[in-house]
PDB file of C-alpha atoms in Angstrom:
ATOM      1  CA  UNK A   3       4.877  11.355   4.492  1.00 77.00           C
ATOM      2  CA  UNK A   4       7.626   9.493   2.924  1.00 90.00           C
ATOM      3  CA  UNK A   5      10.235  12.025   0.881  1.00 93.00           C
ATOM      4  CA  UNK A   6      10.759  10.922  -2.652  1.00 94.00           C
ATOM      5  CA  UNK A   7      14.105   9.799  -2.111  1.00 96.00           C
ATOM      6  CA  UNK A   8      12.925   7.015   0.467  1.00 96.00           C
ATOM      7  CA  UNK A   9      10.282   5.524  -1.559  1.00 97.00           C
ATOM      8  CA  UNK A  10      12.962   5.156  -4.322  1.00 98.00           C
ATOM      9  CA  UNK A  11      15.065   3.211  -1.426  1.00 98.00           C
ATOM     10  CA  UNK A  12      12.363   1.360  -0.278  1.00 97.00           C
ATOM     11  CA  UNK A  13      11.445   0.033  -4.058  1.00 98.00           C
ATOM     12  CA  UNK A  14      14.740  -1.050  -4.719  1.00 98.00           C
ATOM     13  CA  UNK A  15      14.572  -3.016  -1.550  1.00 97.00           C
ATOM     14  CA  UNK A  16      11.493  -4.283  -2.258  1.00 97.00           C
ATOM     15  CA  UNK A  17      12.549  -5.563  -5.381  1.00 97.00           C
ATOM     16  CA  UNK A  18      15.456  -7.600  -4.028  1.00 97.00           C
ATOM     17  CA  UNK A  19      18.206  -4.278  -5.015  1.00 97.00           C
ATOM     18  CA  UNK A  20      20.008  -3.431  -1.737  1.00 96.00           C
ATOM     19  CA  UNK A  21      18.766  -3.710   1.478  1.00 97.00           C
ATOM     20  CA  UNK A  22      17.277  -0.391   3.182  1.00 97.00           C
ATOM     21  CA  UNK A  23      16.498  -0.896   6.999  1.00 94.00           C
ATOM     22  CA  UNK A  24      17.126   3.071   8.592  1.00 87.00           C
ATOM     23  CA  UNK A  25      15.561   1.800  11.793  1.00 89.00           C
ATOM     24  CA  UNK A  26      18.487  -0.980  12.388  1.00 86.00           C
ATOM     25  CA  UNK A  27      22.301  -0.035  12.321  1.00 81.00           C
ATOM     26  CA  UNK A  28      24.369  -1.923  10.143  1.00 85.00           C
ATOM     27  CA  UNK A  29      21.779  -3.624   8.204  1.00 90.00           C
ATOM     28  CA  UNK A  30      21.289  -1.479   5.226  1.00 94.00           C
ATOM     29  CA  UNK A  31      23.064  -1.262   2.299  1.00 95.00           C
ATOM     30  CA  UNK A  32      20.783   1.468   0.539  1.00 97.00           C
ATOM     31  CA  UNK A  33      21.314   4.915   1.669  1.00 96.00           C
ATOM     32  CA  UNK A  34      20.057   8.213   1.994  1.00 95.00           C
ATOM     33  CA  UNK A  35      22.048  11.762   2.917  1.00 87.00           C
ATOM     34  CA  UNK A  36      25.626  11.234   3.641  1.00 89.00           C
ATOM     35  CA  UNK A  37      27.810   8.817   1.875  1.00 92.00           C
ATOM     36  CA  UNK A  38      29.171   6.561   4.044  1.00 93.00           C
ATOM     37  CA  UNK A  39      32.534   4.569   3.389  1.00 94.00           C
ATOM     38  CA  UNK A  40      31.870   1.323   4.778  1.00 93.00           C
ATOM     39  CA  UNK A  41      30.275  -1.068   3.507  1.00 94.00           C
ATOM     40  CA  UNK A  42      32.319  -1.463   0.585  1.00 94.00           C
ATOM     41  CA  UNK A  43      28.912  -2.454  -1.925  1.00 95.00           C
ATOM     42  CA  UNK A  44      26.126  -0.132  -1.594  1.00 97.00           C
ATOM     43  CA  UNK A  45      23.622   2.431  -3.274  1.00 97.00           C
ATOM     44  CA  UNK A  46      23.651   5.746  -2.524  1.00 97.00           C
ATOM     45  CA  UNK A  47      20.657   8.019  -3.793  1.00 97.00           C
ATOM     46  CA  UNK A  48      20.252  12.014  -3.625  1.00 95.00           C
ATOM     47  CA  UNK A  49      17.545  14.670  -4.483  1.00 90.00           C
ATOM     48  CA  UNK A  50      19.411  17.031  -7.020  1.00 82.00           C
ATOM     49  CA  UNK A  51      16.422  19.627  -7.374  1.00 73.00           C
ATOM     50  CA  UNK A  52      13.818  19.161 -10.727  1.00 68.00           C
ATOM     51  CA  UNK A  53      12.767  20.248 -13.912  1.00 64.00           C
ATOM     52  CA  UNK A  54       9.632  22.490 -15.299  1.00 60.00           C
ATOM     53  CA  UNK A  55       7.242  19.638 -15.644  1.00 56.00           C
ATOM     54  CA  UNK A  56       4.973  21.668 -17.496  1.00 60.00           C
ATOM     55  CA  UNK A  57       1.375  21.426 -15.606  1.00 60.00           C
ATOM     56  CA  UNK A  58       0.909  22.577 -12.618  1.00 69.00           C
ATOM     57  CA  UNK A  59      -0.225  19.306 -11.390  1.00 74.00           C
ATOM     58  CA  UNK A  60       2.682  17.777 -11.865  1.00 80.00           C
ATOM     59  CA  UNK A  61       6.473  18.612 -10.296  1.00 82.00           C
ATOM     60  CA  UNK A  62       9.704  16.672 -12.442  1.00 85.00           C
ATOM     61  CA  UNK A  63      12.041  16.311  -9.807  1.00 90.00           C
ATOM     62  CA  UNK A  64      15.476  14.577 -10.436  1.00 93.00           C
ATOM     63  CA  UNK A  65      17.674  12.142  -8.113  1.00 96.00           C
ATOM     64  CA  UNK A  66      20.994  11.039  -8.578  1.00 96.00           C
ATOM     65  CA  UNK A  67      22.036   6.984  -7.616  1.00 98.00           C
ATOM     66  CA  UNK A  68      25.833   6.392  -6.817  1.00 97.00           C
ATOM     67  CA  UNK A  69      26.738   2.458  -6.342  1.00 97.00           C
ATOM     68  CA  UNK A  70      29.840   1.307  -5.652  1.00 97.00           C
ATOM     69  CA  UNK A  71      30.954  -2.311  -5.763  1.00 96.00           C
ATOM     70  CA  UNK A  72      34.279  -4.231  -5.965  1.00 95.00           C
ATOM     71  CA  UNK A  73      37.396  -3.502  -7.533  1.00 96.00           C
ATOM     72  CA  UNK A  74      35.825  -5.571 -10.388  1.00 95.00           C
ATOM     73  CA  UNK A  75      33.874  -3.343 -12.533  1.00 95.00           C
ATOM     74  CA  UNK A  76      31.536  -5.779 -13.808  1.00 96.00           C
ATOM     75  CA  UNK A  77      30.296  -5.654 -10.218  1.00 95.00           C
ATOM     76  CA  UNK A  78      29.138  -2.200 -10.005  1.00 96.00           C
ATOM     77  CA  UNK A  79      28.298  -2.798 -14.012  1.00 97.00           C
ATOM     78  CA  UNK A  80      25.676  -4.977 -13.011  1.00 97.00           C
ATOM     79  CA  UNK A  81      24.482  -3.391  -9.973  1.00 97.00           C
ATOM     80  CA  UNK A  82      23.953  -0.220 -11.924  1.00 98.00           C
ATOM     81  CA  UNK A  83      21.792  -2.317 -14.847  1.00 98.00           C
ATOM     82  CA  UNK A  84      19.838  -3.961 -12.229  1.00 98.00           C
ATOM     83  CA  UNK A  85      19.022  -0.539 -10.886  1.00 98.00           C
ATOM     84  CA  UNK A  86      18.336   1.549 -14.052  1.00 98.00           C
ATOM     85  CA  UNK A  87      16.305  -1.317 -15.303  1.00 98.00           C
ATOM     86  CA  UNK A  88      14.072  -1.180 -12.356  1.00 98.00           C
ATOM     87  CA  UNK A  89      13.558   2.484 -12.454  1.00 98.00           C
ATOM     88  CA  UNK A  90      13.437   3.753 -16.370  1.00 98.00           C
ATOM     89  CA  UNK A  91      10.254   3.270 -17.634  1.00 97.00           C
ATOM     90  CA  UNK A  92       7.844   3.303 -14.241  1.00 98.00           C
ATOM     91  CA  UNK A  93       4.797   4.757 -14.433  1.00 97.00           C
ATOM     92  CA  UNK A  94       1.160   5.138 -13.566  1.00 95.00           C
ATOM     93  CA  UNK A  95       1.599   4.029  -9.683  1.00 97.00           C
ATOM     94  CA  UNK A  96       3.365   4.234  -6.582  1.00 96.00           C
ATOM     95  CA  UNK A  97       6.573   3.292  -5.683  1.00 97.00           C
ATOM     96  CA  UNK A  98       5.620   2.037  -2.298  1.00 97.00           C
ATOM     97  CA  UNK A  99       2.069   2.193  -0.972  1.00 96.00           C
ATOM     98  CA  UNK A 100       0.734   5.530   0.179  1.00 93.00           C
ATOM     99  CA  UNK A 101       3.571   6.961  -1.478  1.00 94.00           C
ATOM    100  CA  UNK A 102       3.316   9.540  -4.500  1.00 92.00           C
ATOM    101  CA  UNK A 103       1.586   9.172  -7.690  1.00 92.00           C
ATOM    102  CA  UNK A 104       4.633   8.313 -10.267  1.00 95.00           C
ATOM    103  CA  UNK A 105       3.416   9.984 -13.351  1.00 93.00           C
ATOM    104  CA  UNK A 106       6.526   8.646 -14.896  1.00 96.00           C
ATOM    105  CA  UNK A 107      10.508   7.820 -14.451  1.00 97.00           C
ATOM    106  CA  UNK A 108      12.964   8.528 -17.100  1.00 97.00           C
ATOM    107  CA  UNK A 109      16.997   7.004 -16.280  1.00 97.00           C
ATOM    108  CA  UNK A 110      19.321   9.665 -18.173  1.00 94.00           C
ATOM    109  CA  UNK A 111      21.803   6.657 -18.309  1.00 92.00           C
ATOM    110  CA  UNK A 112      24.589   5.407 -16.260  1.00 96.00           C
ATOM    111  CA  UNK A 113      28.535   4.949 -16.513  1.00 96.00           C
ATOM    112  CA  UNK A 114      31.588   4.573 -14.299  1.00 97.00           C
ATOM    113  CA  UNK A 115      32.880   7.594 -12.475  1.00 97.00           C
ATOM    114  CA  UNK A 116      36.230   5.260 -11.918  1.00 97.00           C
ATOM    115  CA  UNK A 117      37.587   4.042  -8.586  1.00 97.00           C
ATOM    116  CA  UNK A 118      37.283   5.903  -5.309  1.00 97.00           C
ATOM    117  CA  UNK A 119      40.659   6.023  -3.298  1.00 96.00           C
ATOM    118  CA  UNK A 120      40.435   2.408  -2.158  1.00 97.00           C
ATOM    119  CA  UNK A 121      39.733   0.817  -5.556  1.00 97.00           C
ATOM    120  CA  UNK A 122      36.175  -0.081  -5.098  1.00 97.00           C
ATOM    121  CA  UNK A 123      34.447   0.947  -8.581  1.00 98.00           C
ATOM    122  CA  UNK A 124      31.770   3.563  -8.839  1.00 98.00           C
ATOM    123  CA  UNK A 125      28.869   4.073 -10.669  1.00 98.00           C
ATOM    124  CA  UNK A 126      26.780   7.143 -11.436  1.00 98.00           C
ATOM    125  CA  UNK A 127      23.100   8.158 -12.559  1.00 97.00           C
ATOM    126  CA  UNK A 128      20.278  10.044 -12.611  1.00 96.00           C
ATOM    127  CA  UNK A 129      16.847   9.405 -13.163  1.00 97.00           C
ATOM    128  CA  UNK A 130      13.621  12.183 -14.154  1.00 94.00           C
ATOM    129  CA  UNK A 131      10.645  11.082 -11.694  1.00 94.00           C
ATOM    130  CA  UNK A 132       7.375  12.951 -12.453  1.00 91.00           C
ATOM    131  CA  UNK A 133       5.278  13.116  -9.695  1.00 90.00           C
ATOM    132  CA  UNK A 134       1.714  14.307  -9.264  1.00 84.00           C
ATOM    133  CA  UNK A 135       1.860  17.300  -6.513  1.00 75.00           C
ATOM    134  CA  UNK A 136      -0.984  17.111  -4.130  1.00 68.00           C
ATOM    135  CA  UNK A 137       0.400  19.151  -1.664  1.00 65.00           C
ATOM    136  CA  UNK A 138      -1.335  22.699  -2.848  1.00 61.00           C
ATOM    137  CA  UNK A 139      -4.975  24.073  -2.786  1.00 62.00           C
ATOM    138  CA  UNK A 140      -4.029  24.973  -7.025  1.00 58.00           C
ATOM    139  CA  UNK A 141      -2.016  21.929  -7.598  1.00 56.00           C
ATOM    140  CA  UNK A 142      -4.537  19.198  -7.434  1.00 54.00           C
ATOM    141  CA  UNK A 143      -6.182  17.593 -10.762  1.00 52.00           C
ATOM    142  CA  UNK A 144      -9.421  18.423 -11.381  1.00 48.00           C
ATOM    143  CA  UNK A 145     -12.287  16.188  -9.837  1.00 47.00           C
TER     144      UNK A 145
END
């Protein structure tokens, strides 16, 4: 099964955001795990734990989205609208087919973090994604 964090990657994709390809080196420009420095656009998302979600049905876990653009901040500006726009506000489906149920996503916002130490603006933020757990014999709805 796909982990959260991909089906986010492969959504954005899908919906002309970045381009995530793990399967051919140097194609992507979505990634997961470490954050690479080359190239000098991309999108960067991480797991960062969860949140109560207050059924047992359901888990709230959260994921953080770093892009990075030009030395023009209306670059990474944009990129980070296009992105929070996409996610805040899903609900009721999957991400991806066969992925998990998205009960709901909620975008805390985004802003600059400033320039890393080659100039190339960077953005920061981090979205709420409910999911419905079906992983545990006490977690499923009720049929």
């Amino acid at each position: 099964m796909m982990t959260l964090i991909e089906q986010v990657a492969l959504y954005l994709h899908g919906k002309g955001i970045g381009v995530y390809d793990p399967n051919v080196p140097g194609v992507s420009s979505i990634f997961l795990g470490a954050y690479p420095d080359a190239p000098d656009t991309l999108i960067w998302i991480n797991g960062r734990g969860g949140y109560p979600a207050g059924s047992i049905a359901l888990d709230s876990l959260s994921i953080q989205i770093l892009n990075r653009g030009t030395a023009d901040a209306r670059d990474a500006d944009a990129m980070a609208k296009r992105i929070y726009d996409a996610l805040h506000g899903f609900h009721g489906a999957e991400l991806v087919p066969g992925g998990d149920w998205i009960s709901s996503i909620v975008g805390l916002g985004y802003g600059s973090i400033g320039a890393d130490a080659k100039g190339r603006i960077e953005y920061s933020q981090n979205f709420v994604i409910t999911v419905e757990n079906q992983t545990g014999e006490h977690r499923r709805w009720q049929e």
